[in-house]
Amino acid sequence: MKTITTHYIDGAFVESHGREVMDIVKPTNGQVIGRVTLADEEDTRRAIAAAKTAFASFGRSTKQERAKILRRLHVAASARRDELTAAMVEEYGGVVQFAGLIVQSGINAFLAAEQALHEIPLTRSWDKTTVTLEPVGVAGLITAWNANTLFICLKLASAVAAGCTVVVKPSELSSLQTQVLVEALHEADLPKGLLNVVTGLGNVVGAELVRNPDVSKISFTGSVAVGETIMRDGAKTMKRITLELGGKSPTILLDDAALDQAIPSALVMAFLNSGQACAAGTRLLVPKSRLDEVKRSIHDAMRNFAVGDPADPKTSVGPMVSQKQYERIQSYIRKGIEEGAEVLVGGEGHPEGLEAGFFVKPTVFVNVTNDMAIAQEEIFGPVLSVIAYDSEDEAVRIANDSKYGLHAAVLGTDLERARRVASQIRAGRVVINNMTDDQQAPWGGFKYSGVGREYGRYGIDAFLEPRAILE
């Protein structure tokens, strides 16, 4: 049994002022494996004060000084990579083959931010005018539970590169992972108050960060509903706000696609992070002329998407993060059936032999129309809707017929055509033929998928304000 009673404030682990205790539940079996004492408003205000004091000096730091800190953060996080991966597998239920990649991506964010920082001109001058890009101030970083290390490292890296000090509010469902990460980052010998971490509830710690006038910036990853609240409440103190919210990402399979490659690729994108990913390609758009062979190909390929113990390298889909999330996904599977969609594979209930944990059956629906709830609402689980289309124009229309616009994919052998289709999709990122990443490319969404961008210079820009001095 692991017990966490401290927060990280002003360069030290300090006992929580808050007294509410929450159980940490292992998703593979529902057993309590730890307890965490949650922060309250007093803990949060103390962390904000430490960040404000630190900003007085760190806000005037040079590019070179920030670059050195980013390199130290990378070294410190790298030293605990295996433990961070193991914690993600144990506490969240992330499959080890994906957890290792996502943790490494978070660690790499520090070096990616350093590279981007060197490419950003922080000063421009002409005639008797000088414009400097100034750090916005204390930043509140509010992160989600499905990729804890990545979100914290990515936001922290961008904020540090810009010269901001931070208060992180990670998800309380990620307490064990956060503890390992903060212990690692503590070894980076940071200026006191640069990094502060308080684990608590969104309506307590998150709300204090959003309403506190000493916090100038909020960067949030999570649900649309919470994002709407942050935008509304942050307006009272003119917060600068970046929101990375939900998605209902389309994957367009063109009629020239090679199914032996395209279908496995589409399923990888659909069941990414056990389906608990905002970028998951949960709508697969296929030409009606190839629908029958696509269904056969999906049925055959699903044999390679094993559900089970996330610590087993052969497992593709692990448990959901909580009983609440399990029940949410079950309700959507029932809704899909009630709406008239056909279950090709999967369905309701636990997979056989996995009744003790929060496991669901990876499910593929066919005969789905884009107006169904399962095609419009973010389920955040391993549920894929197959939607048929008649023409390329109709495929683009269906892809864009969503309140979300975070991610998309196009699968086809004619690259020029695939690029043309990709250019018509209203999404922050569109990949062609494979799920890929570039940490210098912007990440964020159109429409309800959020406001602003992360990664590379785009992410650093979000923590900067221009100041002009004229003579």
PDB file of N, CA and C in Angstrom, residues 55 58-63 66 116-117 119-126 130-137 161-164 457 460-469:
ATOM      1  N   PHE A  55       8.975  33.890 -10.120  1.00  0.00           N
ATOM      2  CA  PHE A  55       8.870  34.552 -11.429  1.00  0.00           C
ATOM      3  C   PHE A  55       9.601  35.885 -11.462  1.00  0.00           C
ATOM      4  N   PHE A  58      13.067  34.489 -12.420  1.00  0.00           N
ATOM      5  CA  PHE A  58      13.109  33.592 -13.573  1.00  0.00           C
ATOM      6  C   PHE A  58      12.511  34.256 -14.813  1.00  0.00           C
ATOM      7  N   GLY A  59      11.563  35.141 -14.618  1.00  0.00           N
ATOM      8  CA  GLY A  59      10.966  35.842 -15.750  1.00  0.00           C
ATOM      9  C   GLY A  59      11.953  36.702 -16.509  1.00  0.00           C
ATOM     10  N   ARG A  60      13.114  37.004 -15.905  1.00  0.00           N
ATOM     11  CA  ARG A  60      14.152  37.798 -16.565  1.00  0.00           C
ATOM     12  C   ARG A  60      15.312  36.927 -17.051  1.00  0.00           C
ATOM     13  N   SER A  61      15.153  35.616 -17.002  1.00  0.00           N
ATOM     14  CA  SER A  61      16.228  34.700 -17.419  1.00  0.00           C
ATOM     15  C   SER A  61      16.463  34.775 -18.922  1.00  0.00           C
ATOM     16  N   THR A  62      17.644  34.359 -19.332  1.00  0.00           N
ATOM     17  CA  THR A  62      18.006  34.385 -20.754  1.00  0.00           C
ATOM     18  C   THR A  62      17.645  33.067 -21.428  1.00  0.00           C
ATOM     19  N   LYS A  63      17.705  33.069 -22.750  1.00  0.00           N
ATOM     20  CA  LYS A  63      17.504  31.835 -23.514  1.00  0.00           C
ATOM     21  C   LYS A  63      18.464  30.752 -23.052  1.00  0.00           C
ATOM     22  N   ARG A  66      17.498  29.216 -19.685  1.00  0.00           N
ATOM     23  CA  ARG A  66      16.323  28.334 -19.814  1.00  0.00           C
ATOM     24  C   ARG A  66      16.704  27.030 -20.528  1.00  0.00           C
ATOM     25  N   ALA A 116      13.180  24.390 -30.166  1.00  0.00           N
ATOM     26  CA  ALA A 116      12.255  25.424 -30.636  1.00  0.00           C
ATOM     27  C   ALA A 116      12.615  26.792 -30.076  1.00  0.00           C
ATOM     28  N   LEU A 117      13.041  26.817 -28.816  1.00  0.00           N
ATOM     29  CA  LEU A 117      13.400  28.083 -28.178  1.00  0.00           C
ATOM     30  C   LEU A 117      14.510  28.796 -28.941  1.00  0.00           C
ATOM     31  N   GLU A 119      15.052  28.748 -31.968  1.00  0.00           N
ATOM     32  CA  GLU A 119      14.574  29.201 -33.276  1.00  0.00           C
ATOM     33  C   GLU A 119      13.614  30.379 -33.184  1.00  0.00           C
ATOM     34  N   ILE A 120      13.232  30.765 -31.957  1.00  0.00           N
ATOM     35  CA  ILE A 120      12.285  31.869 -31.776  1.00  0.00           C
ATOM     36  C   ILE A 120      13.047  33.169 -31.520  1.00  0.00           C
ATOM     37  N   PRO A 121      12.871  34.173 -32.354  1.00  0.00           N
ATOM     38  CA  PRO A 121      13.493  35.480 -32.072  1.00  0.00           C
ATOM     39  C   PRO A 121      12.709  36.183 -30.962  1.00  0.00           C
ATOM     40  N   LEU A 122      13.301  36.293 -29.787  1.00  0.00           N
ATOM     41  CA  LEU A 122      12.616  36.919 -28.659  1.00  0.00           C
ATOM     42  C   LEU A 122      12.676  38.436 -28.717  1.00  0.00           C
ATOM     43  N   THR A 123      13.513  38.978 -29.621  1.00  0.00           N
ATOM     44  CA  THR A 123      13.619  40.424 -29.783  1.00  0.00           C
ATOM     45  C   THR A 123      13.655  40.790 -31.258  1.00  0.00           C
ATOM     46  N   ARG A 124      12.874  41.811 -31.633  1.00  0.00           N
ATOM     47  CA  ARG A 124      12.910  42.361 -32.992  1.00  0.00           C
ATOM     48  C   ARG A 124      12.967  43.883 -32.886  1.00  0.00           C
ATOM     49  N   SER A 125      13.734  44.494 -33.765  1.00  0.00           N
ATOM     50  CA  SER A 125      13.860  45.948 -33.737  1.00  0.00           C
ATOM     51  C   SER A 125      13.777  46.522 -35.138  1.00  0.00           C
ATOM     52  N   TRP A 126      13.203  47.719 -35.260  1.00  0.00           N
ATOM     53  CA  TRP A 126      13.230  48.488 -36.485  1.00  0.00           C
ATOM     54  C   TRP A 126      13.089  49.973 -36.129  1.00  0.00           C
ATOM     55  N   THR A 130      11.477  48.617 -30.504  1.00  0.00           N
ATOM     56  CA  THR A 130      11.973  47.295 -30.097  1.00  0.00           C
ATOM     57  C   THR A 130      10.807  46.493 -29.536  1.00  0.00           C
ATOM     58  N   VAL A 131      10.623  45.289 -30.058  1.00  0.00           N
ATOM     59  CA  VAL A 131       9.570  44.388 -29.575  1.00  0.00           C
ATOM     60  C   VAL A 131      10.230  43.170 -28.941  1.00  0.00           C
ATOM     61  N   THR A 132       9.857  42.891 -27.707  1.00  0.00           N
ATOM     62  CA  THR A 132      10.375  41.700 -27.019  1.00  0.00           C
ATOM     63  C   THR A 132       9.208  40.782 -26.669  1.00  0.00           C
ATOM     64  N   LEU A 133       9.463  39.486 -26.718  1.00  0.00           N
ATOM     65  CA  LEU A 133       8.465  38.494 -26.301  1.00  0.00           C
ATOM     66  C   LEU A 133       8.717  38.154 -24.840  1.00  0.00           C
ATOM     67  N   GLU A 134       7.780  38.509 -23.989  1.00  0.00           N
ATOM     68  CA  GLU A 134       7.931  38.391 -22.545  1.00  0.00           C
ATOM     69  C   GLU A 134       7.119  37.224 -21.996  1.00  0.00           C
ATOM     70  N   PRO A 135       7.637  36.514 -20.992  1.00  0.00           N
ATOM     71  CA  PRO A 135       6.848  35.454 -20.357  1.00  0.00           C
ATOM     72  C   PRO A 135       5.592  36.040 -19.733  1.00  0.00           C
ATOM     73  N   VAL A 136       4.475  35.319 -19.886  1.00  0.00           N
ATOM     74  CA  VAL A 136       3.189  35.856 -19.450  1.00  0.00           C
ATOM     75  C   VAL A 136       3.083  35.943 -17.932  1.00  0.00           C
ATOM     76  N   GLY A 137       3.818  35.088 -17.192  1.00  0.00           N
ATOM     77  CA  GLY A 137       3.758  35.125 -15.728  1.00  0.00           C
ATOM     78  C   GLY A 137       3.629  33.736 -15.146  1.00  0.00           C
ATOM     79  N   ALA A 161      10.574  27.220 -21.251  1.00  0.00           N
ATOM     80  CA  ALA A 161      11.224  27.838 -22.407  1.00  0.00           C
ATOM     81  C   ALA A 161      10.804  29.292 -22.564  1.00  0.00           C
ATOM     82  N   ALA A 162       9.563  29.593 -22.204  1.00  0.00           N
ATOM     83  CA  ALA A 162       9.062  30.961 -22.310  1.00  0.00           C
ATOM     84  C   ALA A 162       9.491  31.835 -21.143  1.00  0.00           C
ATOM     85  N   GLY A 163       9.939  31.219 -20.035  1.00  0.00           N
ATOM     86  CA  GLY A 163      10.341  31.982 -18.861  1.00  0.00           C
ATOM     87  C   GLY A 163       9.275  32.088 -17.797  1.00  0.00           C
ATOM     88  N   CYS A 164       8.275  31.210 -17.864  1.00  0.00           N
ATOM     89  CA  CYS A 164       7.203  31.207 -16.868  1.00  0.00           C
ATOM     90  C   CYS A 164       7.515  30.253 -15.722  1.00  0.00           C
ATOM     91  N   ARG A 457       7.510  25.681 -31.241  1.00  0.00           N
ATOM     92  CA  ARG A 457       7.419  27.131 -31.031  1.00  0.00           C
ATOM     93  C   ARG A 457       5.982  27.576 -30.824  1.00  0.00           C
ATOM     94  N   ILE A 460       5.369  27.256 -27.125  1.00  0.00           N
ATOM     95  CA  ILE A 460       6.089  28.292 -26.375  1.00  0.00           C
ATOM     96  C   ILE A 460       5.416  29.649 -26.564  1.00  0.00           C
ATOM     97  N   ASP A 461       4.980  29.932 -27.786  1.00  0.00           N
ATOM     98  CA  ASP A 461       4.291  31.198 -28.072  1.00  0.00           C
ATOM     99  C   ASP A 461       3.086  31.407 -27.150  1.00  0.00           C
ATOM    100  N   ALA A 462       2.443  30.314 -26.757  1.00  0.00           N
ATOM    101  CA  ALA A 462       1.247  30.409 -25.925  1.00  0.00           C
ATOM    102  C   ALA A 462       1.554  30.957 -24.535  1.00  0.00           C
ATOM    103  N   PHE A 463       2.827  30.948 -24.129  1.00  0.00           N
ATOM    104  CA  PHE A 463       3.230  31.448 -22.817  1.00  0.00           C
ATOM    105  C   PHE A 463       3.962  32.792 -22.915  1.00  0.00           C
ATOM    106  N   LEU A 464       3.893  33.436 -24.079  1.00  0.00           N
ATOM    107  CA  LEU A 464       4.605  34.693 -24.307  1.00  0.00           C
ATOM    108  C   LEU A 464       3.635  35.822 -24.629  1.00  0.00           C
ATOM    109  N   GLU A 465       4.012  37.042 -24.238  1.00  0.00           N
ATOM    110  CA  GLU A 465       3.273  38.247 -24.602  1.00  0.00           C
ATOM    111  C   GLU A 465       4.248  39.231 -25.263  1.00  0.00           C
ATOM    112  N   PRO A 466       3.874  39.873 -26.365  1.00  0.00           N
ATOM    113  CA  PRO A 466       4.765  40.857 -26.970  1.00  0.00           C
ATOM    114  C   PRO A 466       4.709  42.213 -26.235  1.00  0.00           C
ATOM    115  N   ARG A 467       5.867  42.819 -26.066  1.00  0.00           N
ATOM    116  CA  ARG A 467       5.937  44.158 -25.497  1.00  0.00           C
ATOM    117  C   ARG A 467       6.750  45.039 -26.433  1.00  0.00           C
ATOM    118  N   ALA A 468       6.223  46.195 -26.761  1.00  0.00           N
ATOM    119  CA  ALA A 468       6.891  47.127 -27.663  1.00  0.00           C
ATOM    120  C   ALA A 468       7.405  48.324 -26.867  1.00  0.00           C
ATOM    121  N   ILE A 469       8.649  48.715 -27.131  1.00  0.00           N
ATOM    122  CA  ILE A 469       9.220  49.935 -26.559  1.00  0.00           C
ATOM    123  C   ILE A 469       9.571  50.863 -27.716  1.00  0.00           C
TER     124      ILE A 469
END
